[in-house]
Short mmCIF file of C-alpha atoms in Angstrom, two decimals:
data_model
loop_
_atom_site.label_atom_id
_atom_site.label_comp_id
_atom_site.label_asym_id
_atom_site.label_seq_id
_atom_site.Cartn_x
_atom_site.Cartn_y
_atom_site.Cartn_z
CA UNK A 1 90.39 129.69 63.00
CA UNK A 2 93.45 131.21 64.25
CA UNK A 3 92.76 130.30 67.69
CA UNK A 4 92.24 126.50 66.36
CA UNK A 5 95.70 126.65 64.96
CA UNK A 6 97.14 127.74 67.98
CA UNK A 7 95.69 125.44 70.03
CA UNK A 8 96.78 122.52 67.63
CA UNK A 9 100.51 123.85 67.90
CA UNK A 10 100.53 123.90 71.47
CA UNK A 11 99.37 120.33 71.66
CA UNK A 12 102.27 119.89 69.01
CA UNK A 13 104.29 121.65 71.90
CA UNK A 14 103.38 119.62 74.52
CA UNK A 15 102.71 115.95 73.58
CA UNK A 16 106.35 115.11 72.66
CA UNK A 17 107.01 116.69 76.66
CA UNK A 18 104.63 114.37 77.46
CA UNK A 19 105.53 111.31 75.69
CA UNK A 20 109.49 112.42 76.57
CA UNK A 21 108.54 112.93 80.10
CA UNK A 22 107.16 109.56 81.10
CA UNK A 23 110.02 107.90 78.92
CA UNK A 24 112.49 109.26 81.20
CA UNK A 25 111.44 107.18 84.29
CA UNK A 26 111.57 104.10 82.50
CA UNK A 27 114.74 104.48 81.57
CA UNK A 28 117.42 102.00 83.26
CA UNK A 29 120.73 103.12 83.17
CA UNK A 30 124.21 102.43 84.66
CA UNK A 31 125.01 103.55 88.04
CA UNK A 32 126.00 107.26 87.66
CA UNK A 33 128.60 108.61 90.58
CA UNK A 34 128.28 111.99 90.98
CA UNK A 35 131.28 111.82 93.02
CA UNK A 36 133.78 109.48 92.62
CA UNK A 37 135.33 108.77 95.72
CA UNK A 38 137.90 105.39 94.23
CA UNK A 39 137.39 104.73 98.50
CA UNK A 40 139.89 102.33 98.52
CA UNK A 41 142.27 105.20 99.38
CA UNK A 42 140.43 107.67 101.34
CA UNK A 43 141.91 110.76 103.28
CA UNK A 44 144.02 109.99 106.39
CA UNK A 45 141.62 111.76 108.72
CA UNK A 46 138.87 110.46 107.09
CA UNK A 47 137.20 107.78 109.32
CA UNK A 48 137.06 104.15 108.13
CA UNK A 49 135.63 100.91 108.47
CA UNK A 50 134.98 97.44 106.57
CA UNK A 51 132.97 96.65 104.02
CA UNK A 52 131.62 92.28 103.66
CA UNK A 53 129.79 91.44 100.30
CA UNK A 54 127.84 88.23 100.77
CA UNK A 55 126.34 85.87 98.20
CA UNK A 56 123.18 84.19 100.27
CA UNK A 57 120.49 81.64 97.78
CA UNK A 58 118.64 81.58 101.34
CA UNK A 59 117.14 78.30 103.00
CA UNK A 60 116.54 77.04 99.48
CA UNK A 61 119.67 77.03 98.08
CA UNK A 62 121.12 75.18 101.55
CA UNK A 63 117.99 73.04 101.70
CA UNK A 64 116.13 72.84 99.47
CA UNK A 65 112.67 73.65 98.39
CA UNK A 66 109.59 72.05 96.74
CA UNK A 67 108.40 73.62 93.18
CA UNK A 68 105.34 74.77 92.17
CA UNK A 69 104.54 71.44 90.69
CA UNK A 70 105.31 68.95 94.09
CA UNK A 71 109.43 68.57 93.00
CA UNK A 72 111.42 67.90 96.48
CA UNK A 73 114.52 70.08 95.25
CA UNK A 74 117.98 69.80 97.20
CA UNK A 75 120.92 71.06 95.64
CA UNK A 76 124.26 69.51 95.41
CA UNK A 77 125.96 72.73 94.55
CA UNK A 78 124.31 75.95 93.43
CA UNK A 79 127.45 77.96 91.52
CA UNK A 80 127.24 81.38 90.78
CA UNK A 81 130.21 83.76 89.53
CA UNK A 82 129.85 86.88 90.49
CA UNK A 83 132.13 90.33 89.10
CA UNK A 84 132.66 93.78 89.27
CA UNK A 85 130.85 93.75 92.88
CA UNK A 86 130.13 97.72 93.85
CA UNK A 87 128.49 98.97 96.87
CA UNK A 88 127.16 103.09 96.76
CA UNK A 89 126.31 105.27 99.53
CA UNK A 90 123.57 107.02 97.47
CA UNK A 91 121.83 110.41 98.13
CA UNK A 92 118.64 110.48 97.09
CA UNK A 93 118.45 106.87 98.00
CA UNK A 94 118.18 104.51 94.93
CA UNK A 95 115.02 102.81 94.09
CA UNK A 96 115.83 100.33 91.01
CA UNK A 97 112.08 99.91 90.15
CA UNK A 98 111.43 104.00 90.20
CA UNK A 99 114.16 104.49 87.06
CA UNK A 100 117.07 106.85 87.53
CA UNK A 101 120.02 106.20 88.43
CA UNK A 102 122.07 105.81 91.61
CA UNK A 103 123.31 108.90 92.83
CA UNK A 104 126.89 107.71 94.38
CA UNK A 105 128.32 110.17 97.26
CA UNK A 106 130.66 106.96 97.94
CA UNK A 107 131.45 104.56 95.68
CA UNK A 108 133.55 101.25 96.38
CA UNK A 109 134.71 98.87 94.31
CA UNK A 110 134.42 95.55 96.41
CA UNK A 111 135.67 93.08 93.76
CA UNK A 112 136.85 93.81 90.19
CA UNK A 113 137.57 90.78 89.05
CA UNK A 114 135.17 87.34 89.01
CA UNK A 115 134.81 85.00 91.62
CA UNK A 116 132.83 81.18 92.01
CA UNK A 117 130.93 80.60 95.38
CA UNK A 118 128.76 77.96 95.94
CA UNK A 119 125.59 78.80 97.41
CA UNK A 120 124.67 75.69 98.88
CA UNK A 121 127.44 75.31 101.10
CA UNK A 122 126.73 77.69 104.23
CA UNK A 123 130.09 79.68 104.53
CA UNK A 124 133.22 78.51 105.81
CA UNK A 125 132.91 81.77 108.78
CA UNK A 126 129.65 80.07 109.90
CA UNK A 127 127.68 82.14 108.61
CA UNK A 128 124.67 80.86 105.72
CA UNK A 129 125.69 83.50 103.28
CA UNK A 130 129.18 83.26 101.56
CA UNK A 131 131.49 85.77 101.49
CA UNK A 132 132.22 87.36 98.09
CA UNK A 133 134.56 90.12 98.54
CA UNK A 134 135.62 92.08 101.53
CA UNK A 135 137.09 96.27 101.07
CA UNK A 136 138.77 97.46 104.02
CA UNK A 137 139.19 101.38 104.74
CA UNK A 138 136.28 102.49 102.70
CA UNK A 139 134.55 105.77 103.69
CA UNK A 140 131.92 105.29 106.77
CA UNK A 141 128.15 106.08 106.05
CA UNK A 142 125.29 103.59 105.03
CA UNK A 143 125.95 101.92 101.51
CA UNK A 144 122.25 101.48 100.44
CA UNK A 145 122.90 100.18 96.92
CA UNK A 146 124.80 97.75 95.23
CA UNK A 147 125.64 96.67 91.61
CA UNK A 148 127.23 93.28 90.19
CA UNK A 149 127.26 91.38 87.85
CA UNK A 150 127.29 87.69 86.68
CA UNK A 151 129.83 86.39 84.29
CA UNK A 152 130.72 83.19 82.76
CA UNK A 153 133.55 81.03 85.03
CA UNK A 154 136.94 80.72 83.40
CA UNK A 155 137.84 77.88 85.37
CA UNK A 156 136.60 75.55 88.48
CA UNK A 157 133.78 73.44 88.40
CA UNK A 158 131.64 76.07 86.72
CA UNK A 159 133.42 76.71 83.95
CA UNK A 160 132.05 78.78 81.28
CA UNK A 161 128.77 79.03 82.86
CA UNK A 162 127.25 81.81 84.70
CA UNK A 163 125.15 80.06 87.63
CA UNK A 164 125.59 76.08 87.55
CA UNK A 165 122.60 73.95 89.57
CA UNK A 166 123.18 70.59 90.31
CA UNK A 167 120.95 68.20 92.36
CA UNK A 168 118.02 66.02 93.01
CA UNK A 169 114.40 66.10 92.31
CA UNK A 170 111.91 63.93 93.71
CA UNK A 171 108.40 63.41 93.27
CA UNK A 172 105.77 60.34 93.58
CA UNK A 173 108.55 57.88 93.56
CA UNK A 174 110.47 59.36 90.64
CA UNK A 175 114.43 60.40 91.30
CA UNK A 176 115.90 63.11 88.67
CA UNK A 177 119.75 64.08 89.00
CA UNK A 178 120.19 67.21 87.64
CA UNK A 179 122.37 69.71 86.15
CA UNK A 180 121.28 73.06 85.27
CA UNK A 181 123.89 75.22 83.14
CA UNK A 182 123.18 78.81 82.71
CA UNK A 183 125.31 80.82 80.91
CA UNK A 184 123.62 84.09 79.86
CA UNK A 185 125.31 87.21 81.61
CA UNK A 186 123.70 89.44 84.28
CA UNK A 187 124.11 93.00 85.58
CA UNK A 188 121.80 93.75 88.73
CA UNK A 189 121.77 97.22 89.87
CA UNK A 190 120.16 97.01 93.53
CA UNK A 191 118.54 99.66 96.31
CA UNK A 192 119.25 99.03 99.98
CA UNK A 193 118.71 95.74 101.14
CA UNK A 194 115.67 94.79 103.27
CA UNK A 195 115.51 91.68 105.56
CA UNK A 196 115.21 91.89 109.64
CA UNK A 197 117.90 94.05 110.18
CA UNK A 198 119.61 96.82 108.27
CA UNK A 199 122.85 96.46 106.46
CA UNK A 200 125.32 98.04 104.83
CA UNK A 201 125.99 100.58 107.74
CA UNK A 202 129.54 101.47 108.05
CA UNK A 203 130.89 102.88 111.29
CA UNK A 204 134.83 103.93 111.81
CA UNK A 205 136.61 101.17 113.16
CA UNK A 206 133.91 98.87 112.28
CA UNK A 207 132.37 96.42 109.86
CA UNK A 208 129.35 96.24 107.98
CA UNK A 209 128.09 93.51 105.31
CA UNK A 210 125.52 93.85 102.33
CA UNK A 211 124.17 90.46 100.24
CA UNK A 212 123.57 89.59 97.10
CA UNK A 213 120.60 87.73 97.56
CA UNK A 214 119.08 84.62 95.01
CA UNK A 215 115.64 83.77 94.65
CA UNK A 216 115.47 80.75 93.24
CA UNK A 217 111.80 80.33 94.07
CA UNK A 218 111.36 82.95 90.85
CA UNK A 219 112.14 79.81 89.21
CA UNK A 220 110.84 76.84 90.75
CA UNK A 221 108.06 78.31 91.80
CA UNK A 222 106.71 77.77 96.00
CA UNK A 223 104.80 74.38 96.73
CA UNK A 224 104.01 75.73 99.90
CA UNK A 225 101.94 79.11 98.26
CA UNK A 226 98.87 78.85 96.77
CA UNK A 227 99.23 77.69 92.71
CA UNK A 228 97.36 81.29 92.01
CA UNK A 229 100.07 83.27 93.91
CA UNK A 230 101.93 85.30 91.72
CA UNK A 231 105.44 83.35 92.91
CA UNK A 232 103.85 80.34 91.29
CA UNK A 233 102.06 82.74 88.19
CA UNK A 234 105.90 83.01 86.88
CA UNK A 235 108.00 80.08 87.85
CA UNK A 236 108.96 77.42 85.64
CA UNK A 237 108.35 74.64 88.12
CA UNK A 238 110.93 71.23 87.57
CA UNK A 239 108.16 69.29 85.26
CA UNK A 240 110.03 70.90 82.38
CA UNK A 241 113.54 69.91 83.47
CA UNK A 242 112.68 66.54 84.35
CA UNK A 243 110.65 66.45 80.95
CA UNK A 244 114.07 66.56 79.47
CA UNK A 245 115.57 63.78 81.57
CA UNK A 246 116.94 60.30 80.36
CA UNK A 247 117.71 57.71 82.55
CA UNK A 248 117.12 59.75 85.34
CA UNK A 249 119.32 62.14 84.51
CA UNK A 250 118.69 65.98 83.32
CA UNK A 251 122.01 67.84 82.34
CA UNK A 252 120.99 70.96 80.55
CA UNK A 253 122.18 74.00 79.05
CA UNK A 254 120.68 76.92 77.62
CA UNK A 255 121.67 75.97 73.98
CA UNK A 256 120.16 72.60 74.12
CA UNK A 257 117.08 74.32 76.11
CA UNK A 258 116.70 76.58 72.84
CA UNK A 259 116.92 74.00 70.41
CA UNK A 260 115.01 71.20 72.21
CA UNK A 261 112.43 73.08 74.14
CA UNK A 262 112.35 76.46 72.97
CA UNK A 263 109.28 77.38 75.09
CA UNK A 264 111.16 76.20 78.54
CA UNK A 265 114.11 78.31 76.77
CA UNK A 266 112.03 81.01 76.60
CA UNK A 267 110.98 81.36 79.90
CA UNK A 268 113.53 80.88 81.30
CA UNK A 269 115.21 83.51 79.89
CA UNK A 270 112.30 85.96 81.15
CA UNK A 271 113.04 84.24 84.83
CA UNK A 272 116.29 84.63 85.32
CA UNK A 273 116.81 87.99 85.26
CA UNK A 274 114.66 88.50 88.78
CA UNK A 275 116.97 86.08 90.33
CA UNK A 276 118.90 88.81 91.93
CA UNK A 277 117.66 90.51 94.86
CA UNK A 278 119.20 92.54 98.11
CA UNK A 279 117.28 90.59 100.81
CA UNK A 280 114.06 91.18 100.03
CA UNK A 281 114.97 94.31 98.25
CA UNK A 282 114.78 94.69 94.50
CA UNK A 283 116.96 94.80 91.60
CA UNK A 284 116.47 95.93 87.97
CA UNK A 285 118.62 93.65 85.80
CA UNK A 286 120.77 96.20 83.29
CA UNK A 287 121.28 94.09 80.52
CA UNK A 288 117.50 92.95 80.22
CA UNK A 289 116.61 95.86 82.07
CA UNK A 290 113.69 94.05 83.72
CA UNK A 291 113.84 94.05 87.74
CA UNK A 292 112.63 91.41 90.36
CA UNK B 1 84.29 106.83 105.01
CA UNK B 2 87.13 107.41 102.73
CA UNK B 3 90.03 106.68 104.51
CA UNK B 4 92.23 109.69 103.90
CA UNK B 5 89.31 111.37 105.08
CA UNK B 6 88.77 109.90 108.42
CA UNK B 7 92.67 110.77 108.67
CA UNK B 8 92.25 114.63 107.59
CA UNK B 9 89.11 115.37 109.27
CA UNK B 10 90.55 114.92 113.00
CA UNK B 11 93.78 117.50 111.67
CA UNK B 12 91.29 119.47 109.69
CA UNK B 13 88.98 120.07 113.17
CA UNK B 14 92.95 120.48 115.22
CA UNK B 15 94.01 123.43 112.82
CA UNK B 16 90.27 125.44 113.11
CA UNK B 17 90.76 125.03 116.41
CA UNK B 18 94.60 126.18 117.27
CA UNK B 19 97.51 124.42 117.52
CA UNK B 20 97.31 124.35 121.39
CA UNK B 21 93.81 124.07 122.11
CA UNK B 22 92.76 122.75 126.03
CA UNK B 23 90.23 121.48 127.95
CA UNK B 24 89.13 120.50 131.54
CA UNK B 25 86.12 118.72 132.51
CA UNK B 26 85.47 116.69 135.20
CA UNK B 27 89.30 116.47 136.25
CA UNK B 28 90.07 115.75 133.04
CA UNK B 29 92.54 117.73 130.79
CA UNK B 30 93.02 116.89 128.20
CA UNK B 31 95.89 118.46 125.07
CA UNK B 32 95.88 118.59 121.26
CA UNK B 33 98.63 119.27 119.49
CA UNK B 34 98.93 119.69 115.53
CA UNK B 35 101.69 117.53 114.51
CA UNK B 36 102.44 116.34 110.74
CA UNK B 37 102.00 112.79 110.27
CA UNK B 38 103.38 110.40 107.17
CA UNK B 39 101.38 107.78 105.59
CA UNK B 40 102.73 105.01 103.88
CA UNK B 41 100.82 102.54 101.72
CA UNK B 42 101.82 99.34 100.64
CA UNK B 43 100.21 97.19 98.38
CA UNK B 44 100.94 94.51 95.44
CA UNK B 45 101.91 95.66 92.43
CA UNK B 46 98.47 93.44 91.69
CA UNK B 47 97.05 96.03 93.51
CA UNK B 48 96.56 93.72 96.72
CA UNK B 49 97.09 95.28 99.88
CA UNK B 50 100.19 94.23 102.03
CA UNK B 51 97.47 93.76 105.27
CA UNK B 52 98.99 93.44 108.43
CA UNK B 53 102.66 93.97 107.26
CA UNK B 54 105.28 94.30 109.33
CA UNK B 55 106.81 97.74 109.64
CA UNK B 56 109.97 99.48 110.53
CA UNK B 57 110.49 102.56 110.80
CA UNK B 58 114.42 104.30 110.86
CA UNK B 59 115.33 107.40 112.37
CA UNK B 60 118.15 109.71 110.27
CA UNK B 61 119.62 109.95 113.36
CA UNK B 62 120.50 106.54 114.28
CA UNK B 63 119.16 104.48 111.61
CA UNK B 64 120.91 101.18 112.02
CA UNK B 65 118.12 100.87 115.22
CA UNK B 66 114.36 100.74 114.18
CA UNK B 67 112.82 103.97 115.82
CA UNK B 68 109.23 102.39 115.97
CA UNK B 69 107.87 99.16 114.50
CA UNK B 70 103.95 98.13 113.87
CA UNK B 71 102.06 96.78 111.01
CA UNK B 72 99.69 98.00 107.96
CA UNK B 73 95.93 98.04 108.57
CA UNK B 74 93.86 95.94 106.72
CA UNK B 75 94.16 98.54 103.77
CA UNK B 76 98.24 98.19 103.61
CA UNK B 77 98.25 102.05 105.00
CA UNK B 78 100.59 103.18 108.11
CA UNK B 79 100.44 106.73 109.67
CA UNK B 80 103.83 107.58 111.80
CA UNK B 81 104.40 110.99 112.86
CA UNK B 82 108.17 111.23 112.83
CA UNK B 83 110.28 113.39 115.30
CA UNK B 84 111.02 117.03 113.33
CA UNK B 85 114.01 117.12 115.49
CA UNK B 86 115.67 114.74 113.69
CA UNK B 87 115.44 115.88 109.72
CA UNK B 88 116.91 113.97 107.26
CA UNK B 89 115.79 110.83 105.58
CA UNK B 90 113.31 108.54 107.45
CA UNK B 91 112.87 105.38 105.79
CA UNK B 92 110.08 103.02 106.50
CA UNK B 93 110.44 99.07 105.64
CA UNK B 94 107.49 97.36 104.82
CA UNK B 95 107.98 93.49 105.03
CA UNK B 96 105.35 90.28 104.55
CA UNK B 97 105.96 87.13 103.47
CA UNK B 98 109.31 86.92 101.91
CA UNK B 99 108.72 90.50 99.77
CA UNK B 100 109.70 93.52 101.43
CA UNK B 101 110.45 97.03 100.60
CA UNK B 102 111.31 100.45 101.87
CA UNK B 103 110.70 104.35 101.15
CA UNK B 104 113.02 106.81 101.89
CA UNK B 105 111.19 110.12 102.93
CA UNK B 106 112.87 113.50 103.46
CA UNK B 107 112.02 115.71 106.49
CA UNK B 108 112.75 118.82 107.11
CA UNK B 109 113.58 119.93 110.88
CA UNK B 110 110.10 121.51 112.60
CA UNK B 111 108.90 121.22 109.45
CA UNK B 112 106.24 119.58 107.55
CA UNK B 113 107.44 116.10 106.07
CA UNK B 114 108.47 116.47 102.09
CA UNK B 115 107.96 115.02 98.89
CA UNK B 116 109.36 111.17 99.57
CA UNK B 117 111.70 109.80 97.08
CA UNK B 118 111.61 106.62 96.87
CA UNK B 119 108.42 105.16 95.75
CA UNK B 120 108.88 101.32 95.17
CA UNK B 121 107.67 99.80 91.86
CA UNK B 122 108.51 96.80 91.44
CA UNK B 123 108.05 93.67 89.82
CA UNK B 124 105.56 91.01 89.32
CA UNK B 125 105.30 89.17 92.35
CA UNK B 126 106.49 92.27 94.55
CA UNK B 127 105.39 95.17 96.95
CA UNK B 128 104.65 98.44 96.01
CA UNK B 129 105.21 101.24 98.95
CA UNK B 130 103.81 104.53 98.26
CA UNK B 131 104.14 107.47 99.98
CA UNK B 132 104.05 110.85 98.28
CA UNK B 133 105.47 110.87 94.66
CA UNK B 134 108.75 112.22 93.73
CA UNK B 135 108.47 115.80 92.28
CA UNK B 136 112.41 115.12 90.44
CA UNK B 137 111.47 116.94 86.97
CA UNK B 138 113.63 116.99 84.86
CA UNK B 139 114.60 120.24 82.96
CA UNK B 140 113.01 119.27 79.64
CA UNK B 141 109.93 119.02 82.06
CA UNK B 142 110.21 122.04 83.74
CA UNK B 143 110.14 124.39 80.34
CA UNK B 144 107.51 122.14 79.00
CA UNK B 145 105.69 122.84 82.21
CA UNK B 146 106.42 126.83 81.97
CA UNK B 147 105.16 126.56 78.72
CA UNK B 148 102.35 125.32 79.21
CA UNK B 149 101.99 128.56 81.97
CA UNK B 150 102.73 130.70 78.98
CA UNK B 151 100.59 128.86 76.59
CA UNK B 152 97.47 129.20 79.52
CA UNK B 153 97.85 133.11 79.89
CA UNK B 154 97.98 133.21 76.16
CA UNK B 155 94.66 131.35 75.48
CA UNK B 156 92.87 133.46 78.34
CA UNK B 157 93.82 136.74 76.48
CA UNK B 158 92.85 135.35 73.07
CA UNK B 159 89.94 134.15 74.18
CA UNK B 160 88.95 137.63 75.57
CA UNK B 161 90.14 139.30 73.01
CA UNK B 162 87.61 137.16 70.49
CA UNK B 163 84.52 138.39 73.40
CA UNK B 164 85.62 142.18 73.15
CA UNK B 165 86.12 141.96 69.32
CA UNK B 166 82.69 140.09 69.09
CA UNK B 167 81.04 142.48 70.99
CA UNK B 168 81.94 145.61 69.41
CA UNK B 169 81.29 144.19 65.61
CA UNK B 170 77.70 143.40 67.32
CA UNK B 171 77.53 147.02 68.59
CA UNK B 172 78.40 148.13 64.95
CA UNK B 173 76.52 146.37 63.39
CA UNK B 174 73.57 147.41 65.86
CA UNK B 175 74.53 150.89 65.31
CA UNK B 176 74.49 150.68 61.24
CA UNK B 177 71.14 148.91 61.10
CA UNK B 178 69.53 151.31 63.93
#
């Protein structure tokens, strides 16, 4: 009997560990710098370089892509404010999906304010991403993770939105303009980014770039995969955006998405927090703290 | 065969036979040499193996240049045995189709490779790259885990103590009735 009780209060013991322990890698939290290095003003002798952040909705964003459900997509202008842009040389390395949080030896503050860029337009420098925010003189070393977030425009063509979509749809004959207005807020918290080559390596004297990468294919969905693949599984497709079109014509917002089409709303709003990536590298999304 | 098997039987049959083992036949001579290799799977998080991937793998020492490049097998696995010159992190990118990831894993100089670190989990629709698992416990783990230690040497006593205590009242009672 005694022994039965015992038993019983070491399971007591040990099942809260249990349950407490496999809590703890779920848990999403904000980036934690272990030491905070403000790297805008680093040491004299300490060597230097340049640090790009790049905003990048890929091929599809410049143009174009074909949803899930046969839509030929181009975009007009694909507007997306990003804020608060950070970039962390992290030891352990940061994995977003593994929990945790990233360990920042170097932390730089690329942008602290809010900025518009249009992801459609290749950039100005000739390159197909767009430049966000550049840091000069921050610490050398490889940033491998990166945090921003996505605010609400206070002015410009975007105003008061988040990420603004504006375009053309086409399918069997059938023309919709469109204009998609998203303004819910987003924190991603990213790993390294992955793509054909490396980034985010500073040298002294040199530059390096990361990206803020948008997959807008999370929401369209990919006429060119197979309607079982799991792109397609999740993606709202453009049959419920044209569904809400008059005249041709489909100006949205996420209010009148709630009210009118709450299912559409509602997906949605489990899509768009995967938009952000690093490349091909993931992000977990703070304030939903979902990643994609 | 099991796969991991076909992998540790050719190390297993290196170690019982030395680290430096040699042979000549023929004109032939031939080497083995134990080294300590790192496998990485990738796969789906539907559990679909990333076949034929491409990988890259970085060196700590320079790793803005891939140190060796190749693809998964069939099964999403790729053994690398990285230099143990060069400790640090080696991270290995695992890329197909538009979804990539990568796994940082720590090795020590001349040493075998350690626990990795970075084991991707990600999202619907995404890779998953596993090497070995993270061994980060936290310290509300760690006392739950040395009590559980405590809690194991306690049992084995009780429970012995119940035989011994058993056995005597049985040699008592033996004793009274004889």
């Amino acid at each position: 009997m005694r022994i039965q009780l015992l038993s019983l209060a070491g399971l007591l013991i040990l099942a809260p560990g249990i349950i407490f322990g496999c809590a703890a890698e779920q848990t999403p939290g904000e980036p934690q710098a272990q030491v905070q290095s403000p790297t805008q003003s680093p040491s004299p002798q300490q060597p230097v370089g340049t640090l790009q952040v790049r905003a990048n909705g890929e091929e599809r964003a410049r143009e174009g892509l074909v949803s899930k459900d046969g839509w030929r997509i181009t975009f007009d202008n694909v507007y997306a404010t990003i804020a608060n842009v950070t970039a962390y040389q992290s030891q352990p390395p940061f994995n977003p999906e593994q929990g945790g949080e990233i360990q920042a030896q170097e932390k730089v503050v690329v942008l602290d304010q809010a900025t518009t860029v249009d992801l459609a337009q290749p950039g100005s420098d000739g390159q197909d991403s767009v430049l966000v925010a550049e840091a000069s003189n921050v610490p050398i070393g490889q940033y491998n993770a990166l945090s921003w977030q996505m605010t609400p425009a206070t002015e410009g063509p975007a105003q008061g939105q988040t990420i603004v979509m504006s375009g053309t749809a086409e399918k069997a004959g059938q023309t919709v303009n469109f204009v998609l207005n998203i303004d819910r807020e987003f924190e991603y918290i990213c790993g390294e980014y992955v793509g054909d080559a490396r980034k985010g390596i500073v040298q002294a004297g040199g530059s390096a770039d990361l990206e803020a990468t948008f997959h807008l294919d999370h929401l369209f969905g990919d006429g060119e995969a197979n309607p079982d693949d799991s792109i397609n599984q999740g993606a709202l497709g453009f049959d419920p955006i044209a569904a809400l079109a008059q005249n041709g014509k489909a100006q949205v917002n996420m209010a009148q998405l709630q009210s009118q089409s709450p299912q559409v709303y509602q997906q949605l709003q489990e899509i768009l927090p995967s938009l952000g990536h690093v490349g091909e590298g993931h992000c977990r999304e703070a304030k939903t703290q979902t990643t994609g | 065969m099991n796969f991991k098997w076909k992998i540790i039987i050719p190390f297993a049959f290196l170690s019982v036979f030395g680290s430096s083992a040699s042979a000549i036949a023929h004109g032939v001579r031939m080497q083995a040499r134990e080294t300590q290799a790192i496998e990485v799977n990738a796969e789906y998080d539907t559990g679909e193996p990333m076949a034929q991937a491409q990988v890259t793998v970085y060196a700590p020492n320079d790793p803005a240049t891939p140190w060796l490049e190749g693809t998964t097998d069939k099964n999403g696995n790729f053994i690398f045995t990285p230099d143990s010159s060069q400790p640090g992190n080696w991270s290995v990118q695992v890329r197909q189709a538009g979804h990539g990831s990568i796994v940082n894993i720590p090795v020590e100089g001349n040493q075998a490779p350690t626990e990795g670190n970075g084991t991707a989990v990600p999202a619907t629709n995404t890779p998953r790259i596993a090497s070995s698992e993270s061994a980060n416990f936290t310290p509300l783990q760690l006392i739950l885990m040395g009590a559980a230690g405590v809690w194991g040497f306690i049992g084995t006593a009780l429970f012995f103590m119940r035989g011994n205590k058993s056995n005597s009242e049985l040699r008592r009672s033996e004793s009274q009735n004889g």
